[in-house]
One Martini backbone bead per residue (centre of mass of N, CA, C, O) as a GRO file, in nm:
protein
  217
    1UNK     BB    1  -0.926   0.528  11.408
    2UNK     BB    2  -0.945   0.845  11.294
    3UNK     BB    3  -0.825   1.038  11.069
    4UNK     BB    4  -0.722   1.359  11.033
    5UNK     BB    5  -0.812   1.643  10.928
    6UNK     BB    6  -0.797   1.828  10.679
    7UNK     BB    7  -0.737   2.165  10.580
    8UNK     BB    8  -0.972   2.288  10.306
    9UNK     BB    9  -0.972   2.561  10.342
   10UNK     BB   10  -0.939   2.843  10.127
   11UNK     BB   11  -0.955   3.098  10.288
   12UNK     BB   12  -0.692   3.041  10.439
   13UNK     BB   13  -0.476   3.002  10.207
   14UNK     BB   14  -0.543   3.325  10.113
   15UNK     BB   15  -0.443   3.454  10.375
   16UNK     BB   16  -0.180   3.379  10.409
   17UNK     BB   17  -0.078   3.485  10.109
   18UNK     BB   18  -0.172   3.731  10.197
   19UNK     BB   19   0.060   3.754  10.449
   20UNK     BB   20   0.300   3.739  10.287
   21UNK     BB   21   0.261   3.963  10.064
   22UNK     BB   22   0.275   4.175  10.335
   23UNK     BB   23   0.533   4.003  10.431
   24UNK     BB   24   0.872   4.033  10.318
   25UNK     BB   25   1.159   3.884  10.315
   26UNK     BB   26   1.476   3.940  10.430
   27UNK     BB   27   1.783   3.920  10.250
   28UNK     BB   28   2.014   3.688  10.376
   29UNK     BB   29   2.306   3.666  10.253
   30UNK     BB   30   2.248   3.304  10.078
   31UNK     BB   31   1.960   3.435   9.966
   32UNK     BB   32   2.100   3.626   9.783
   33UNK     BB   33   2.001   3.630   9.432
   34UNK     BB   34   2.179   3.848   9.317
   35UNK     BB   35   2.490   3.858   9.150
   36UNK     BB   36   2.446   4.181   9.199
   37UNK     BB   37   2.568   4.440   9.446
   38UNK     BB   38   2.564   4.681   9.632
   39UNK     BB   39   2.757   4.836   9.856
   40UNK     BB   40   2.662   4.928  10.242
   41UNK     BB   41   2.731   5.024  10.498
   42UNK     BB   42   2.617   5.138  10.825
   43UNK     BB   43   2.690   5.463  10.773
   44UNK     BB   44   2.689   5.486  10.414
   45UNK     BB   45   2.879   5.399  10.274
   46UNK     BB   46   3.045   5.335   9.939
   47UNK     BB   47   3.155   5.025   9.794
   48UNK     BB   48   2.981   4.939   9.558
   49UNK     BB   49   2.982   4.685   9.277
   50UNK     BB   50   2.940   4.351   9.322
   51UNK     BB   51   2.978   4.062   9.367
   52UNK     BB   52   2.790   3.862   9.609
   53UNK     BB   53   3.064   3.662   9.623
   54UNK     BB   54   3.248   3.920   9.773
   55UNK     BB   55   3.043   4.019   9.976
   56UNK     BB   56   3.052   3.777  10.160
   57UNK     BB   57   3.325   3.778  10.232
   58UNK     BB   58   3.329   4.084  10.327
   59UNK     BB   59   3.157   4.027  10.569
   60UNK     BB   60   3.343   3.759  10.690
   61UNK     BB   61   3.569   3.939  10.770
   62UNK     BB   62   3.384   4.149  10.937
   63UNK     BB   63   3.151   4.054  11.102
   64UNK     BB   64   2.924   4.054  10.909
   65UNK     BB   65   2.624   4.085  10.724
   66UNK     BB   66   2.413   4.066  10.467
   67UNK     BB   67   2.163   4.302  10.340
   68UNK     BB   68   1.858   4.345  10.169
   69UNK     BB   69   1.723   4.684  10.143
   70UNK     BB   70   1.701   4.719   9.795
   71UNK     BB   71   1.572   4.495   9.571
   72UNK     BB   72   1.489   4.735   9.332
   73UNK     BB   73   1.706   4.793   9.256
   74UNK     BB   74   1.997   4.870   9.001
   75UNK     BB   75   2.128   4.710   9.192
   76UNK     BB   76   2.103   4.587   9.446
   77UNK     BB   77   2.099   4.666   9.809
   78UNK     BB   78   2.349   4.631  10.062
   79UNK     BB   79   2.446   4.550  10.388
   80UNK     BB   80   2.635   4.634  10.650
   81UNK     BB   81   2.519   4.411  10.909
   82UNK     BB   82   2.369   4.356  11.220
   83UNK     BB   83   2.068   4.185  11.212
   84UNK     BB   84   1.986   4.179  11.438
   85UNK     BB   85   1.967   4.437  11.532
   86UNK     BB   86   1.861   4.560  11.300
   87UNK     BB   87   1.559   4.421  11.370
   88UNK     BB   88   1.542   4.600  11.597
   89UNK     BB   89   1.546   4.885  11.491
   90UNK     BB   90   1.326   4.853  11.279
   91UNK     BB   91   1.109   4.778  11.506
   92UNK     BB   92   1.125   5.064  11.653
   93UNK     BB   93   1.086   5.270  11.411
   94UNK     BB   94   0.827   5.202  11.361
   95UNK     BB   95   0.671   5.239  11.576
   96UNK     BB   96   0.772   5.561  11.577
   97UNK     BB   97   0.595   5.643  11.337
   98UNK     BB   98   0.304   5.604  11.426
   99UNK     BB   99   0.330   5.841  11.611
  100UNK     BB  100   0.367   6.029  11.308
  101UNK     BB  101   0.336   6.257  11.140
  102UNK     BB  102   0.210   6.274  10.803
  103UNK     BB  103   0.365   6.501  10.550
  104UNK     BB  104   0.336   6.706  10.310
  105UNK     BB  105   0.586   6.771  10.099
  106UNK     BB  106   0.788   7.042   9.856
  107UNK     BB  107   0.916   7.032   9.525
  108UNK     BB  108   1.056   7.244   9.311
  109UNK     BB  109   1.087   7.308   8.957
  110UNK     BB  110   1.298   7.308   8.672
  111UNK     BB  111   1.403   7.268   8.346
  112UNK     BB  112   1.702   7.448   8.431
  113UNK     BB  113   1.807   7.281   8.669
  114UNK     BB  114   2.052   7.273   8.781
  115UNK     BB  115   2.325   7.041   8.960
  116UNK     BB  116   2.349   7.173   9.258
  117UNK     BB  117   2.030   7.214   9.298
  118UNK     BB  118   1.892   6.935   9.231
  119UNK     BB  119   2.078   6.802   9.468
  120UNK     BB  120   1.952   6.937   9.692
  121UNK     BB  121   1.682   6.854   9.661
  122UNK     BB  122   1.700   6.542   9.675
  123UNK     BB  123   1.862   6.570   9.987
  124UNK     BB  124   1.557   6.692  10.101
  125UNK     BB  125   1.391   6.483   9.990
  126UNK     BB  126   1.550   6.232  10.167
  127UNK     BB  127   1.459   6.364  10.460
  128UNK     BB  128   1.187   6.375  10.422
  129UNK     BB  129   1.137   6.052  10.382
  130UNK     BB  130   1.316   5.980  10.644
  131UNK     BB  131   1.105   6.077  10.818
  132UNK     BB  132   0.772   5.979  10.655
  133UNK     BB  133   0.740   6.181  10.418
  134UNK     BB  134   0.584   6.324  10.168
  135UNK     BB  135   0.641   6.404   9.812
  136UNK     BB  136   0.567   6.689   9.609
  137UNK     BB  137   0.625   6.772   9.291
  138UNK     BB  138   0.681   7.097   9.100
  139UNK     BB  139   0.636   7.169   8.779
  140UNK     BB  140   0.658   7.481   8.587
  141UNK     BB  141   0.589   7.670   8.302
  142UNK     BB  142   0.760   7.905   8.086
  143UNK     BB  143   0.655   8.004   7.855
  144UNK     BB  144   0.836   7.848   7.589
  145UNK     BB  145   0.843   7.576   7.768
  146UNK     BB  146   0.519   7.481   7.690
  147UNK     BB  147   0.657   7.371   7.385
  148UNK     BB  148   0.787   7.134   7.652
  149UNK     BB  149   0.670   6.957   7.837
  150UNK     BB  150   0.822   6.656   7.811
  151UNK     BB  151   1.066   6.719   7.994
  152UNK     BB  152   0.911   6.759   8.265
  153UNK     BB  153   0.841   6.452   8.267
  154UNK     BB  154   1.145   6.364   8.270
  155UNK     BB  155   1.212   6.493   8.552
  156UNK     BB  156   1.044   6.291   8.690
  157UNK     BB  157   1.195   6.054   8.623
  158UNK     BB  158   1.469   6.116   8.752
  159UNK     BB  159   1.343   6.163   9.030
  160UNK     BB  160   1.267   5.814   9.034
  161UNK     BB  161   1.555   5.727   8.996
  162UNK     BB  162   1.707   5.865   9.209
  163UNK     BB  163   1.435   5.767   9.445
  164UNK     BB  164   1.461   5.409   9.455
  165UNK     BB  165   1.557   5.420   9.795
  166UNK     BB  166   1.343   5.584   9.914
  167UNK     BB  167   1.057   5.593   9.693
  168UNK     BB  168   0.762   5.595   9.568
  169UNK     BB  169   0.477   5.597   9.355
  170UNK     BB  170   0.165   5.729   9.461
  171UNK     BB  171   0.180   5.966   9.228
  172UNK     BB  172   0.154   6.049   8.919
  173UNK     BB  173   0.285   6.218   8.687
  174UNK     BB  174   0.086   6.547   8.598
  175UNK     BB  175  -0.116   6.727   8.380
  176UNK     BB  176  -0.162   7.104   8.436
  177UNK     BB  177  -0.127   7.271   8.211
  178UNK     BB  178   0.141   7.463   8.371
  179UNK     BB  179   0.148   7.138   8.551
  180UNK     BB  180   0.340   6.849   8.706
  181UNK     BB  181   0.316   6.667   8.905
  182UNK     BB  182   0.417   6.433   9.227
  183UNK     BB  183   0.435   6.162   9.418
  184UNK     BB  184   0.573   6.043   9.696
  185UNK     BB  185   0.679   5.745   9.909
  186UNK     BB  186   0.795   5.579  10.127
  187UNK     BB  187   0.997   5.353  10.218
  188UNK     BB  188   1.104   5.134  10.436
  189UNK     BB  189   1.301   5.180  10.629
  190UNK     BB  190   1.546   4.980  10.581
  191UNK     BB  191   1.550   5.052  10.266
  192UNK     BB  192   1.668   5.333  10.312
  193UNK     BB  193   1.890   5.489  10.051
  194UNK     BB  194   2.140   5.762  10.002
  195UNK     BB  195   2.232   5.961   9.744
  196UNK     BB  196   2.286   6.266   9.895
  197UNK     BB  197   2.414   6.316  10.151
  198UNK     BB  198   2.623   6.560  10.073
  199UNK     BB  199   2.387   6.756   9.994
  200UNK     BB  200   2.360   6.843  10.295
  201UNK     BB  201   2.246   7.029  10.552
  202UNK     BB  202   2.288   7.123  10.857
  203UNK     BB  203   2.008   7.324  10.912
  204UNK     BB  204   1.800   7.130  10.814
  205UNK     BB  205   1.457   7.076  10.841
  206UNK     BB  206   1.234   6.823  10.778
  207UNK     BB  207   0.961   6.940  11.000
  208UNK     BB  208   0.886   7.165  10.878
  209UNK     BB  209   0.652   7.408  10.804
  210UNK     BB  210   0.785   7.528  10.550
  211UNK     BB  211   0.760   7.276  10.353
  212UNK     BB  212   0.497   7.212  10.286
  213UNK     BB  213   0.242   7.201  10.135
  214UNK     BB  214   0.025   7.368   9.913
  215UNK     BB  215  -0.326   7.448   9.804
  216UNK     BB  216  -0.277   7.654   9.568
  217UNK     BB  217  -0.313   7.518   9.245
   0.00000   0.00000   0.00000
């Protein structure tokens, strides 16, 4: 009888790595490798940041799960959450996304905006966010500001530190002439975390056309 024989087809093996690469598998409990992490209820509270194994005391002492949903913040954030439902709702998430239209929405920028006004803009990025919309920014310089323009850079990258929980980088910040933009795209549904949460209007609409970006550049 002869041996069964190997599969060495290389293109096999390449296509597997890459559907590895492009579904990377959320660490729950035991998993996860970071020595601390955030941690944030199913809720939203903000438990602080704690070492990974006095957080998992703390998921089994309450019957629930840790799950990190932002691998990339610093420290990792994870969640108090049953994995099970998780995992059901992640994917229902999904699925009603793919039906959604995703709008480009815009967030205007002052090199001087106040920190009352700033969180405000950012509690409104990270809705438009959690909506599934792209978010561009854009800070225009005047008069004497233009002799400061790195700044405006800064103000960019200062908003890319704030939203590292709700969405990434898809154009990095821009100068022309005498404005700065920047497009951030959303996080997957799971990993999306609120740091603005508090500074939320009550009667903002995240889906309107109001807030759309215009094209008049």
């Amino acid at each position: 009888m002869s041996a069964p024989q190997k599969n060495n087809n290389p293109g096999n093996r390449g296509a597997r790595r890459e559907q590895s690469a492009k579904t990377p598998q959320t660490r729950v409990n035991d998993r996860i490798r970071a020595p601390r992490v955030r941690v944030v209820t199913a809720t939203g509270e903000q438990l602080g940041v704690m070492s990974t194994r006095d957080a998992l005391i703390k998921a089994k002492e309450i019957g629930l799960d840790l799950v990190e949903v932002a691998p990339n913040a610093d420290p990792p954030v994870c969640r108090l959450i049953d994995y099970g439902k998780y995992k059901y709702m992640l994917a229902k998430q999904q699925k009603n996304n793919k039906t959604k239209a995703v709008r480009m929405k815009e967030i205007k920028l002052r090199i001087g905006t106040d920190v009352n006004d700033y969180n405000v803009k950012m509690a409104r990025s990270e809705q438009f966010l959690d909506h599934g919309h792209k978010v561009r920014f854009q800070l225009r310089f005047r008069g004497r500001e233009n002799a400061h323009q790195q700044l405006g850079l800064e103000v960019m990258a200062k908003v890319v530190e704030d939203l590292r929980t709700m969405g990434k980088v898809d154009q990095p910040a821009k100068l022309a002439g005498n404005t700065v933009t920047m497009v951030l795209t959303p996080l997957p549904t799971g990993q999306r975390v609120k740091k603005f949460k508090k500074y939320e209007e009550d009667d903002f609409d995240a889906d309107s056309a109001e807030f759309d970006a215009s094209d008049d550049e």
